[in-house]
PDB file of C-alpha atoms in Angstrom:
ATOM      1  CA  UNK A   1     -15.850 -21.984  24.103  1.00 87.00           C
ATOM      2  CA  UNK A   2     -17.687 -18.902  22.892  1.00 88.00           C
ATOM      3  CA  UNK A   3     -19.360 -16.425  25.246  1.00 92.00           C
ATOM      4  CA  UNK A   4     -21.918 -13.208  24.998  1.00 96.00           C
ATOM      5  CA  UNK A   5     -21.826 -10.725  27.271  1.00 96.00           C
ATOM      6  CA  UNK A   6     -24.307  -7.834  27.224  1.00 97.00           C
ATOM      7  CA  UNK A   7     -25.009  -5.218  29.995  1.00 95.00           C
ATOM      8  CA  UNK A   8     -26.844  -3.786  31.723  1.00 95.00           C
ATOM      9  CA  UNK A   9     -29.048  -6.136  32.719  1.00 95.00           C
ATOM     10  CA  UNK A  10     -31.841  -4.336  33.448  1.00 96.00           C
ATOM     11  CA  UNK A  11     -32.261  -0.141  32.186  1.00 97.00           C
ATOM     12  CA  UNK A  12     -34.683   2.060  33.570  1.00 97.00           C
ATOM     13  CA  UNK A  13     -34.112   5.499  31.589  1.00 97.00           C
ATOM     14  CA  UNK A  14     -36.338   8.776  31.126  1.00 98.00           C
ATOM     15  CA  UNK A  15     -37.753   9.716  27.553  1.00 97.00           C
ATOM     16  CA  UNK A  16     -35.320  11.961  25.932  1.00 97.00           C
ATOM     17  CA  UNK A  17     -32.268  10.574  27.436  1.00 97.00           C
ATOM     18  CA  UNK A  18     -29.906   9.182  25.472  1.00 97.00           C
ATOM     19  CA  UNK A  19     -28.717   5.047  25.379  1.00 97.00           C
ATOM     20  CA  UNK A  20     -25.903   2.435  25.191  1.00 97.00           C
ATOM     21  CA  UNK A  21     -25.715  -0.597  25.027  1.00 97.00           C
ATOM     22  CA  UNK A  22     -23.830  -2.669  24.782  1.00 97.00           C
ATOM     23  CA  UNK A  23     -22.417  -5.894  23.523  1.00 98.00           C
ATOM     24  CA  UNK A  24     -19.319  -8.732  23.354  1.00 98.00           C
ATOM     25  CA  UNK A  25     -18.652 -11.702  22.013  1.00 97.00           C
ATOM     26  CA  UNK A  26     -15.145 -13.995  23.782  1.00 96.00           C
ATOM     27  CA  UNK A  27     -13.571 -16.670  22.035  1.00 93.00           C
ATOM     28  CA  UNK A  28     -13.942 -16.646  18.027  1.00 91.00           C
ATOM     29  CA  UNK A  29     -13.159 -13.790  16.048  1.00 89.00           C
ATOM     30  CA  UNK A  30     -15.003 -11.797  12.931  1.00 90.00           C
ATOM     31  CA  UNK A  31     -18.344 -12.862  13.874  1.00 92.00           C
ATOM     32  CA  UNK A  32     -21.554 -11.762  12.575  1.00 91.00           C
ATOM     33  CA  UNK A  33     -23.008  -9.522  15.138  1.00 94.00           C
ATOM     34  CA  UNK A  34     -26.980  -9.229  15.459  1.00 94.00           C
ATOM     35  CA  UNK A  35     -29.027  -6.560  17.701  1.00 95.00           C
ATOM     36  CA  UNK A  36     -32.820  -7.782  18.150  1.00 94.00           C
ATOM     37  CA  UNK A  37     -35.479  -6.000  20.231  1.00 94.00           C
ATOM     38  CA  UNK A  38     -38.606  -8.410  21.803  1.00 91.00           C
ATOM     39  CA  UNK A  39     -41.237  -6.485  22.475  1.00 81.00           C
ATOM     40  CA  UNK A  40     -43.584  -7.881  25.130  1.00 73.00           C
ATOM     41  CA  UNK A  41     -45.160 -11.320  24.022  1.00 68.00           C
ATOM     42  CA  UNK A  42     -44.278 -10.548  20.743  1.00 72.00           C
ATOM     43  CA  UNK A  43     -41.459 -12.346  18.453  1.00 82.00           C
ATOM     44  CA  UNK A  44     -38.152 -10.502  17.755  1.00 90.00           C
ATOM     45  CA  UNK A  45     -37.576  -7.874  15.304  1.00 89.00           C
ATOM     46  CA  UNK A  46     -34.118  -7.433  13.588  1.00 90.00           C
ATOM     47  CA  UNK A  47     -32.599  -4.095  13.923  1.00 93.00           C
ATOM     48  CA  UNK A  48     -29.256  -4.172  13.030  1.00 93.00           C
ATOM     49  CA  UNK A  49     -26.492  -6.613  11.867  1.00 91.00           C
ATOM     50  CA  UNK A  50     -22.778  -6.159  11.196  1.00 92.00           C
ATOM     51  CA  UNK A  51     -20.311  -8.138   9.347  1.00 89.00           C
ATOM     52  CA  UNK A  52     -17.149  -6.557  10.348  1.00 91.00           C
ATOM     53  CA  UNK A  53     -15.824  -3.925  11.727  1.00 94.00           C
ATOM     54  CA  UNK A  54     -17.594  -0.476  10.820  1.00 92.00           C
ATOM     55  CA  UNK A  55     -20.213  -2.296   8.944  1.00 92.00           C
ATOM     56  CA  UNK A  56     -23.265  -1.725  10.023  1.00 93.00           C
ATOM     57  CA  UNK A  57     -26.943  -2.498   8.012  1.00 90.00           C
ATOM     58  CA  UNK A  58     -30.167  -1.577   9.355  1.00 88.00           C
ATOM     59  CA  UNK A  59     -33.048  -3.316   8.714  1.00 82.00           C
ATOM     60  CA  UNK A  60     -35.942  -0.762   9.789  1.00 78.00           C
ATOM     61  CA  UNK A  61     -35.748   2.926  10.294  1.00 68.00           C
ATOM     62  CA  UNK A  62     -36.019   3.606  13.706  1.00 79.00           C
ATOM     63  CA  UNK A  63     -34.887   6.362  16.574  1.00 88.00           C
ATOM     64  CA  UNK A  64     -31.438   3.661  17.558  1.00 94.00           C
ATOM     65  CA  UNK A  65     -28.251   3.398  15.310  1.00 95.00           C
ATOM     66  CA  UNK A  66     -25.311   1.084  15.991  1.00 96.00           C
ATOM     67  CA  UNK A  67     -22.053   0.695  16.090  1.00 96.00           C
ATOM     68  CA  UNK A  68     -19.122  -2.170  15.760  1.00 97.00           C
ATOM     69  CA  UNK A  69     -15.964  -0.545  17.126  1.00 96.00           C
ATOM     70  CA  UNK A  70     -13.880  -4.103  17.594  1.00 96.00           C
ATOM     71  CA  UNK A  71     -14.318  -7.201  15.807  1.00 95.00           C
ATOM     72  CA  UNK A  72     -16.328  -8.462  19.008  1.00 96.00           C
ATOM     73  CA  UNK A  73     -17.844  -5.399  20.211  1.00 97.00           C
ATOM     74  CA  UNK A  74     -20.868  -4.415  19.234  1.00 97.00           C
ATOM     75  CA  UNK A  75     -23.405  -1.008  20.433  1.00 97.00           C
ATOM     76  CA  UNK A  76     -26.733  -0.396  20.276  1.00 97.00           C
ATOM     77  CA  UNK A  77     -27.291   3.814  20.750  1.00 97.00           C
ATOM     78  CA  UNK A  78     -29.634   6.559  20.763  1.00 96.00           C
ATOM     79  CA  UNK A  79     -29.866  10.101  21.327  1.00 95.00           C
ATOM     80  CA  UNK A  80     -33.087  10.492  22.409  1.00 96.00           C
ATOM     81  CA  UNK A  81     -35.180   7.722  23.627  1.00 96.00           C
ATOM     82  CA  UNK A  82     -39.042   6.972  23.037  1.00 95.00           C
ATOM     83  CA  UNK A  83     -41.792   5.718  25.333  1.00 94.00           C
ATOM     84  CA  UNK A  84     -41.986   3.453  22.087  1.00 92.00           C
ATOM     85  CA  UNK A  85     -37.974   2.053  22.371  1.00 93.00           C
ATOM     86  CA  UNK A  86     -39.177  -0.013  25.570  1.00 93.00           C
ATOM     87  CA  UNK A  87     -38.496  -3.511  25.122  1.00 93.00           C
ATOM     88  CA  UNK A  88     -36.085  -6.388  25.506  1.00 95.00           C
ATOM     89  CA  UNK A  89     -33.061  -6.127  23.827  1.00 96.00           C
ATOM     90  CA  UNK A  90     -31.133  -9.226  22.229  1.00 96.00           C
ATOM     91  CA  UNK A  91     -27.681  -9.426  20.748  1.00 97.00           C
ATOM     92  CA  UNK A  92     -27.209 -12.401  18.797  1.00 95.00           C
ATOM     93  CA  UNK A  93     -23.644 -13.342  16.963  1.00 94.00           C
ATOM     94  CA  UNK A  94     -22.906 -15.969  14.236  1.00 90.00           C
ATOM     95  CA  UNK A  95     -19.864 -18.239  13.253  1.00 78.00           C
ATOM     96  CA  UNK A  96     -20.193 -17.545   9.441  1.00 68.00           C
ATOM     97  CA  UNK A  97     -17.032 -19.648   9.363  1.00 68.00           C
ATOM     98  CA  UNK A  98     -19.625 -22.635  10.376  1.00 63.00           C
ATOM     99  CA  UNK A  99     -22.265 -22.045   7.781  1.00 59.00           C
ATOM    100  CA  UNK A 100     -23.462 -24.055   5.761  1.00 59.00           C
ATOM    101  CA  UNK A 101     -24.554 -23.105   2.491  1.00 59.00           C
ATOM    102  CA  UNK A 102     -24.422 -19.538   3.446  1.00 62.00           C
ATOM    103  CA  UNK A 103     -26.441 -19.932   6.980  1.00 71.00           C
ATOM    104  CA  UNK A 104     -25.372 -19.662  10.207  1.00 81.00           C
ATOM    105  CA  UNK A 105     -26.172 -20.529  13.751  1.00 87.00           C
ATOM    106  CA  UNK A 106     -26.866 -17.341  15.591  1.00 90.00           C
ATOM    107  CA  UNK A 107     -26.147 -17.349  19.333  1.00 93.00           C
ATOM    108  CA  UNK A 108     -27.861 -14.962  22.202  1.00 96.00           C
ATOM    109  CA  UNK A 109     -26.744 -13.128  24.712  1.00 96.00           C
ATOM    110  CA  UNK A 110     -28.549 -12.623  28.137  1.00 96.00           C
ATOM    111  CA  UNK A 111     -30.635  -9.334  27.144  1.00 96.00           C
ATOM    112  CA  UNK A 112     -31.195  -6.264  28.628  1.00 96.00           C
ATOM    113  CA  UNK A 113     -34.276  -4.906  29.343  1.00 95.00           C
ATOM    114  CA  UNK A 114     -35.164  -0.992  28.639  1.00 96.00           C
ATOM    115  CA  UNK A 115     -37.947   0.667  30.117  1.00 96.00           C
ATOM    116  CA  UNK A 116     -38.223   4.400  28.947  1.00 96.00           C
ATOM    117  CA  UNK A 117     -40.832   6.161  31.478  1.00 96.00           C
TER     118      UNK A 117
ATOM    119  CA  UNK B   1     -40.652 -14.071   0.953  1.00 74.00           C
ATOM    120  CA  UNK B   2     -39.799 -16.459   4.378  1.00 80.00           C
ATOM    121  CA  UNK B   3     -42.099 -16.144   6.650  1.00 88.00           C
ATOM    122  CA  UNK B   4     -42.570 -18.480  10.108  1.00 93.00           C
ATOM    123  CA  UNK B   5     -45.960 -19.651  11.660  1.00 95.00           C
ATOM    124  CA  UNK B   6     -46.482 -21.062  15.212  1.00 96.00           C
ATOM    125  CA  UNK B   7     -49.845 -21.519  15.021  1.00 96.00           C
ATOM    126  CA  UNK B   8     -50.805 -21.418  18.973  1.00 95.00           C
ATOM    127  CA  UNK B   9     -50.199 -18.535  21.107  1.00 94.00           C
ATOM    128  CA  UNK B  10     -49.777 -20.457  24.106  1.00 95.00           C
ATOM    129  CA  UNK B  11     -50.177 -23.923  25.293  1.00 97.00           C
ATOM    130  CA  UNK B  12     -50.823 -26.048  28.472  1.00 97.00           C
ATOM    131  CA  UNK B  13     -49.690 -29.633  29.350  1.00 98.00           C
ATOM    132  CA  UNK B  14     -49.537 -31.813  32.334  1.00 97.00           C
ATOM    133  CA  UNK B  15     -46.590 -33.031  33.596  1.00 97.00           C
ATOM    134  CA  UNK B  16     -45.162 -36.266  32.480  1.00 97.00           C
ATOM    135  CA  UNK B  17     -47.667 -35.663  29.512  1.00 98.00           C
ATOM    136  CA  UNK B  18     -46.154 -35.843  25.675  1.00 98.00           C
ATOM    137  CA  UNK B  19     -45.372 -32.308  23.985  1.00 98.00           C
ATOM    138  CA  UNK B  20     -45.780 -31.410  20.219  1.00 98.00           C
ATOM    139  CA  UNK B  21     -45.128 -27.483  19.220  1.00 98.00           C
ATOM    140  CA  UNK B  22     -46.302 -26.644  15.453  1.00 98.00           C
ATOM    141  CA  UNK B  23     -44.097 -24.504  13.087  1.00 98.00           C
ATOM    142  CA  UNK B  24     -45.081 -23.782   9.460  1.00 97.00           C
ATOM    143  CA  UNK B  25     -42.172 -22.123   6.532  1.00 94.00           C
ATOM    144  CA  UNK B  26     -42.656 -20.366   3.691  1.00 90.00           C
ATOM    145  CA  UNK B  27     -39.452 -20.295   1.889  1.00 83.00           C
ATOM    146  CA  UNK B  28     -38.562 -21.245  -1.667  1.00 74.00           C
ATOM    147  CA  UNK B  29     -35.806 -23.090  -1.097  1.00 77.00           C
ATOM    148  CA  UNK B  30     -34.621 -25.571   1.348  1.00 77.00           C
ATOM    149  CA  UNK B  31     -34.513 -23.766   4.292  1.00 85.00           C
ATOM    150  CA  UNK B  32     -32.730 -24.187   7.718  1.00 89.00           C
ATOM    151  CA  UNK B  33     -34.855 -24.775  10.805  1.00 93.00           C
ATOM    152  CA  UNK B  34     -34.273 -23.679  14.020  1.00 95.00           C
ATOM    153  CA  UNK B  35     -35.653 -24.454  17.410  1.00 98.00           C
ATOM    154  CA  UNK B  36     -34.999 -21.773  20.534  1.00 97.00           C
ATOM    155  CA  UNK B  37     -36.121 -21.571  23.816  1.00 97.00           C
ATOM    156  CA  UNK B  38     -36.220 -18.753  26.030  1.00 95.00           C
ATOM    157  CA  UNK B  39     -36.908 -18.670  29.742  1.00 93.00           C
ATOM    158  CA  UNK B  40     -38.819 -15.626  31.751  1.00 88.00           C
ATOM    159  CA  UNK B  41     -35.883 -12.492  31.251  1.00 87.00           C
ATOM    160  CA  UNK B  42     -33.282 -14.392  29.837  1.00 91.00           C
ATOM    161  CA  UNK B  43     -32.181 -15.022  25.860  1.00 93.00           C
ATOM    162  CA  UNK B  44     -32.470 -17.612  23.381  1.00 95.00           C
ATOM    163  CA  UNK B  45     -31.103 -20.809  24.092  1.00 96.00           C
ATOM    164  CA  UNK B  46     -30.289 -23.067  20.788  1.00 96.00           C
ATOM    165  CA  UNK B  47     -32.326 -26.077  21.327  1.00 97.00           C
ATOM    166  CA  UNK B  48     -31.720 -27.489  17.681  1.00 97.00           C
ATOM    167  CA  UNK B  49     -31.264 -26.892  14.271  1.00 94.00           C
ATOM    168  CA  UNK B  50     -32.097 -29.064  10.703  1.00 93.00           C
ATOM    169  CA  UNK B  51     -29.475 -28.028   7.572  1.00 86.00           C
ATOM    170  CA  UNK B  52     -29.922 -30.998   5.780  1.00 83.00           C
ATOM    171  CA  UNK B  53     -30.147 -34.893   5.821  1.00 86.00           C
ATOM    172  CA  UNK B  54     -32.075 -36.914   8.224  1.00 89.00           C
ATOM    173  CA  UNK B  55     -35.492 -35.171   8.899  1.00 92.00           C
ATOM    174  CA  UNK B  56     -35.655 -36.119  12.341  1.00 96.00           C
ATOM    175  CA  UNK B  57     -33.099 -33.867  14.785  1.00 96.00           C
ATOM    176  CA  UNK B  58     -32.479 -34.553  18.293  1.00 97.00           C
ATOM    177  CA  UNK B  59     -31.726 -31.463  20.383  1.00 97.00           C
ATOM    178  CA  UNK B  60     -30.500 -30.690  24.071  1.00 96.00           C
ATOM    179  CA  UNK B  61     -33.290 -31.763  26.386  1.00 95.00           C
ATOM    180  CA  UNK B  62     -34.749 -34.290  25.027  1.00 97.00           C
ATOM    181  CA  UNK B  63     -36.507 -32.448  22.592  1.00 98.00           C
ATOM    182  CA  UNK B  64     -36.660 -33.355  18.633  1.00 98.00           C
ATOM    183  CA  UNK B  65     -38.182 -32.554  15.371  1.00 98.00           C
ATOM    184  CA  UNK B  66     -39.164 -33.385  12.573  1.00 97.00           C
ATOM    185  CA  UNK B  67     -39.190 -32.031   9.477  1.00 95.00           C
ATOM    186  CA  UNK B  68     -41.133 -32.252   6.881  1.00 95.00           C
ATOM    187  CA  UNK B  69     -41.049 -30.917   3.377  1.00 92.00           C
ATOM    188  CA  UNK B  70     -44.508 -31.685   2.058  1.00 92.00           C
ATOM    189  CA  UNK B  71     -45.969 -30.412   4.850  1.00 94.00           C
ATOM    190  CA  UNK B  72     -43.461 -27.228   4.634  1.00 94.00           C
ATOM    191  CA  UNK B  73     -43.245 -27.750   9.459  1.00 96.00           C
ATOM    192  CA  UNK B  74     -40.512 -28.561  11.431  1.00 97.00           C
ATOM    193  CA  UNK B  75     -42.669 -29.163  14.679  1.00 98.00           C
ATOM    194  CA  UNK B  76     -41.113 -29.749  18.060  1.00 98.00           C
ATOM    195  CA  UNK B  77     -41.595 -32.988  20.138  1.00 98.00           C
ATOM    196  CA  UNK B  78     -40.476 -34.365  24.058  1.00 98.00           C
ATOM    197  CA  UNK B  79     -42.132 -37.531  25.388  1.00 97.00           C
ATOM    198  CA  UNK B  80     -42.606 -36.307  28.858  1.00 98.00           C
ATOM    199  CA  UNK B  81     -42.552 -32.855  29.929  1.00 98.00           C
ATOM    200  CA  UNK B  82     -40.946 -31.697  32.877  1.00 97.00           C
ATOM    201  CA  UNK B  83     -42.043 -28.795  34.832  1.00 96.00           C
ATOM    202  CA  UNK B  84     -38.852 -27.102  34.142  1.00 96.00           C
ATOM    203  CA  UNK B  85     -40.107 -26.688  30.218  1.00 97.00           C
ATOM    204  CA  UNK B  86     -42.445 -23.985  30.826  1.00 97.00           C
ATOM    205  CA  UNK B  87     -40.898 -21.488  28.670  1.00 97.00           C
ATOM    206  CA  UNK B  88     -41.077 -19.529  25.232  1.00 96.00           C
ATOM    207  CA  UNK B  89     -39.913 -21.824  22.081  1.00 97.00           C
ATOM    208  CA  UNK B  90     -39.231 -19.894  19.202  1.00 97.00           C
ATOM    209  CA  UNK B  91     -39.042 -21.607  15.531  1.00 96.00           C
ATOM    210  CA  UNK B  92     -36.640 -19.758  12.879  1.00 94.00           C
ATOM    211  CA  UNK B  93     -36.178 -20.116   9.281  1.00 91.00           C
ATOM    212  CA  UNK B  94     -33.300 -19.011   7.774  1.00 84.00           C
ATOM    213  CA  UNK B  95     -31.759 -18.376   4.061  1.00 67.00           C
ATOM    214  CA  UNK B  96     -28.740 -17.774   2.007  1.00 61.00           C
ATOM    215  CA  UNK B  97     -26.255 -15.646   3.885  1.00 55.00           C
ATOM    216  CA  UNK B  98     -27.332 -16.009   7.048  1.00 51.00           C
ATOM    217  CA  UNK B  99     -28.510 -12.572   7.928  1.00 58.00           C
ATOM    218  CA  UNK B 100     -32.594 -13.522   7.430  1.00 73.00           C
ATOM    219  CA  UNK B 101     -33.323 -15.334   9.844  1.00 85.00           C
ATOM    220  CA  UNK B 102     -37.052 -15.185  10.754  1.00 88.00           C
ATOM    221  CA  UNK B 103     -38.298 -15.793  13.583  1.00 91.00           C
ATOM    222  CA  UNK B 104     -41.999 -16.677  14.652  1.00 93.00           C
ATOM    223  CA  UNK B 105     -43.516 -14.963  17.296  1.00 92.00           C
ATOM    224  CA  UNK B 106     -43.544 -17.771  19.558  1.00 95.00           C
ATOM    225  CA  UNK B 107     -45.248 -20.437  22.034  1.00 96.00           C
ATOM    226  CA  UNK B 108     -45.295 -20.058  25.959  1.00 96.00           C
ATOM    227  CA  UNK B 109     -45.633 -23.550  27.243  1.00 97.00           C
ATOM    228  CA  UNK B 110     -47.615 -23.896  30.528  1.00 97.00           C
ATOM    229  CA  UNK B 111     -46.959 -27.318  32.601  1.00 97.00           C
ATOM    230  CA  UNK B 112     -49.033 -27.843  34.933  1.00 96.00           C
ATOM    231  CA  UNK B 113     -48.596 -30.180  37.922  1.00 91.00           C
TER     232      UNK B 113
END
């Protein structure tokens, strides 16, 4: 069966400093990798989503970037972190083998939670 | 554009007590429907999903939904809540390719005893 693994758990990081996280997917290969951020009692916003290796698409212009170096590896990163880049982050992946009609499933990991002091 | 509603912020029940969570869609098309829960620091947890065919889906839990196109919701049922519910449910709508999925911004369920 498939599994998401994301860590650290929990992040506790000064503004300015930079970030990783980061994320894996076991047991299916070429998924569709997702990196949400939950803000607190708020829905989640889309940041990023890759379709392959090196592909990367971001959907709003922020201070983070990420990256897909292995088909089941995906990282969310930033140079210099925000007071405003506090939140819960969520990595999501999708079997795009599975869709149907073009949609997928999409599959969370555990989270981790930044705070930026 | 799709766009999800979940028209209550937050909601209370009794245990043992029936459970109905409302989701509205705005999407052109058919759309996909998707039901998550997520407890206090952890992620989303699938709870079920409507592609296509019959409009009622049973999920893990006992939960199921319904949905329905005239109405343009896919609102979340259980017969009896357990304490073990309280949590955030999530509705998503999703398109074409996969990589729009919206979600709404959610409904923390308080059960009390």
């Amino acid at each position: 069966s498939q599994t998401i693994h994301q860590w650290p758990a929990t992040l506790v990081q000064p503004v300015g400093s930079p970030l990783s996280l980061e994320c894996t997917v076991e047991g299916t290969s070429n998924p569709n990798l997702y990196w949400y951020r939950q803000a607190a009692g708020r829905g989640l916003q889309l940041l990023f989503y890759s379709v392959g290796i090196g592909q990367i698409s971001s959907e709003v212009p922020q201070n983070l970037s990420a990256s897909r170096p292995q088909d089941r590896q995906f990282i969310l990163s930033s140079k210099k972190l925000l007071l405003s880049d506090s939140g819960f982050y969520l990595c999501a992946w999708g079997d795009s083998s599975q869709s149907v009609g073009g949609q997928e499933t999409q599959y969370f990991g555990p989270g981790t939670r930044l705070l930026v002091l | 554009a799709q766009s999800v509603t979940q028209p209550d912020i937050h909601i209370t029940v009794s245990e043992g007590a029936s459970l109905e969570l409302r989701c509205n869609y705005s999407y052109g098309a058919t759309p996909y429907l998707f039901w998550y829960v997520q407890s206090p620091g952890q992620g989303l947890q699938l709870l079920l999903k409507y592609f296509s065919g019959d409009t009622l889906v049973q999920g893990i839990k006992g939960f199921e939904a319904e949905f329905k196109r005239s109405q343009s919701s896919f609102n979340l049922r259980k017969p009896s809540v357990h304490w073990s519910d309280a949590a955030e449910y999530f509705c998503a709508v999703g398109g074409t390719g996969g990589f729009k999925t919206i979600f709404g911004a959610g409904t923390r369920l308080f059960v009390k005893a």
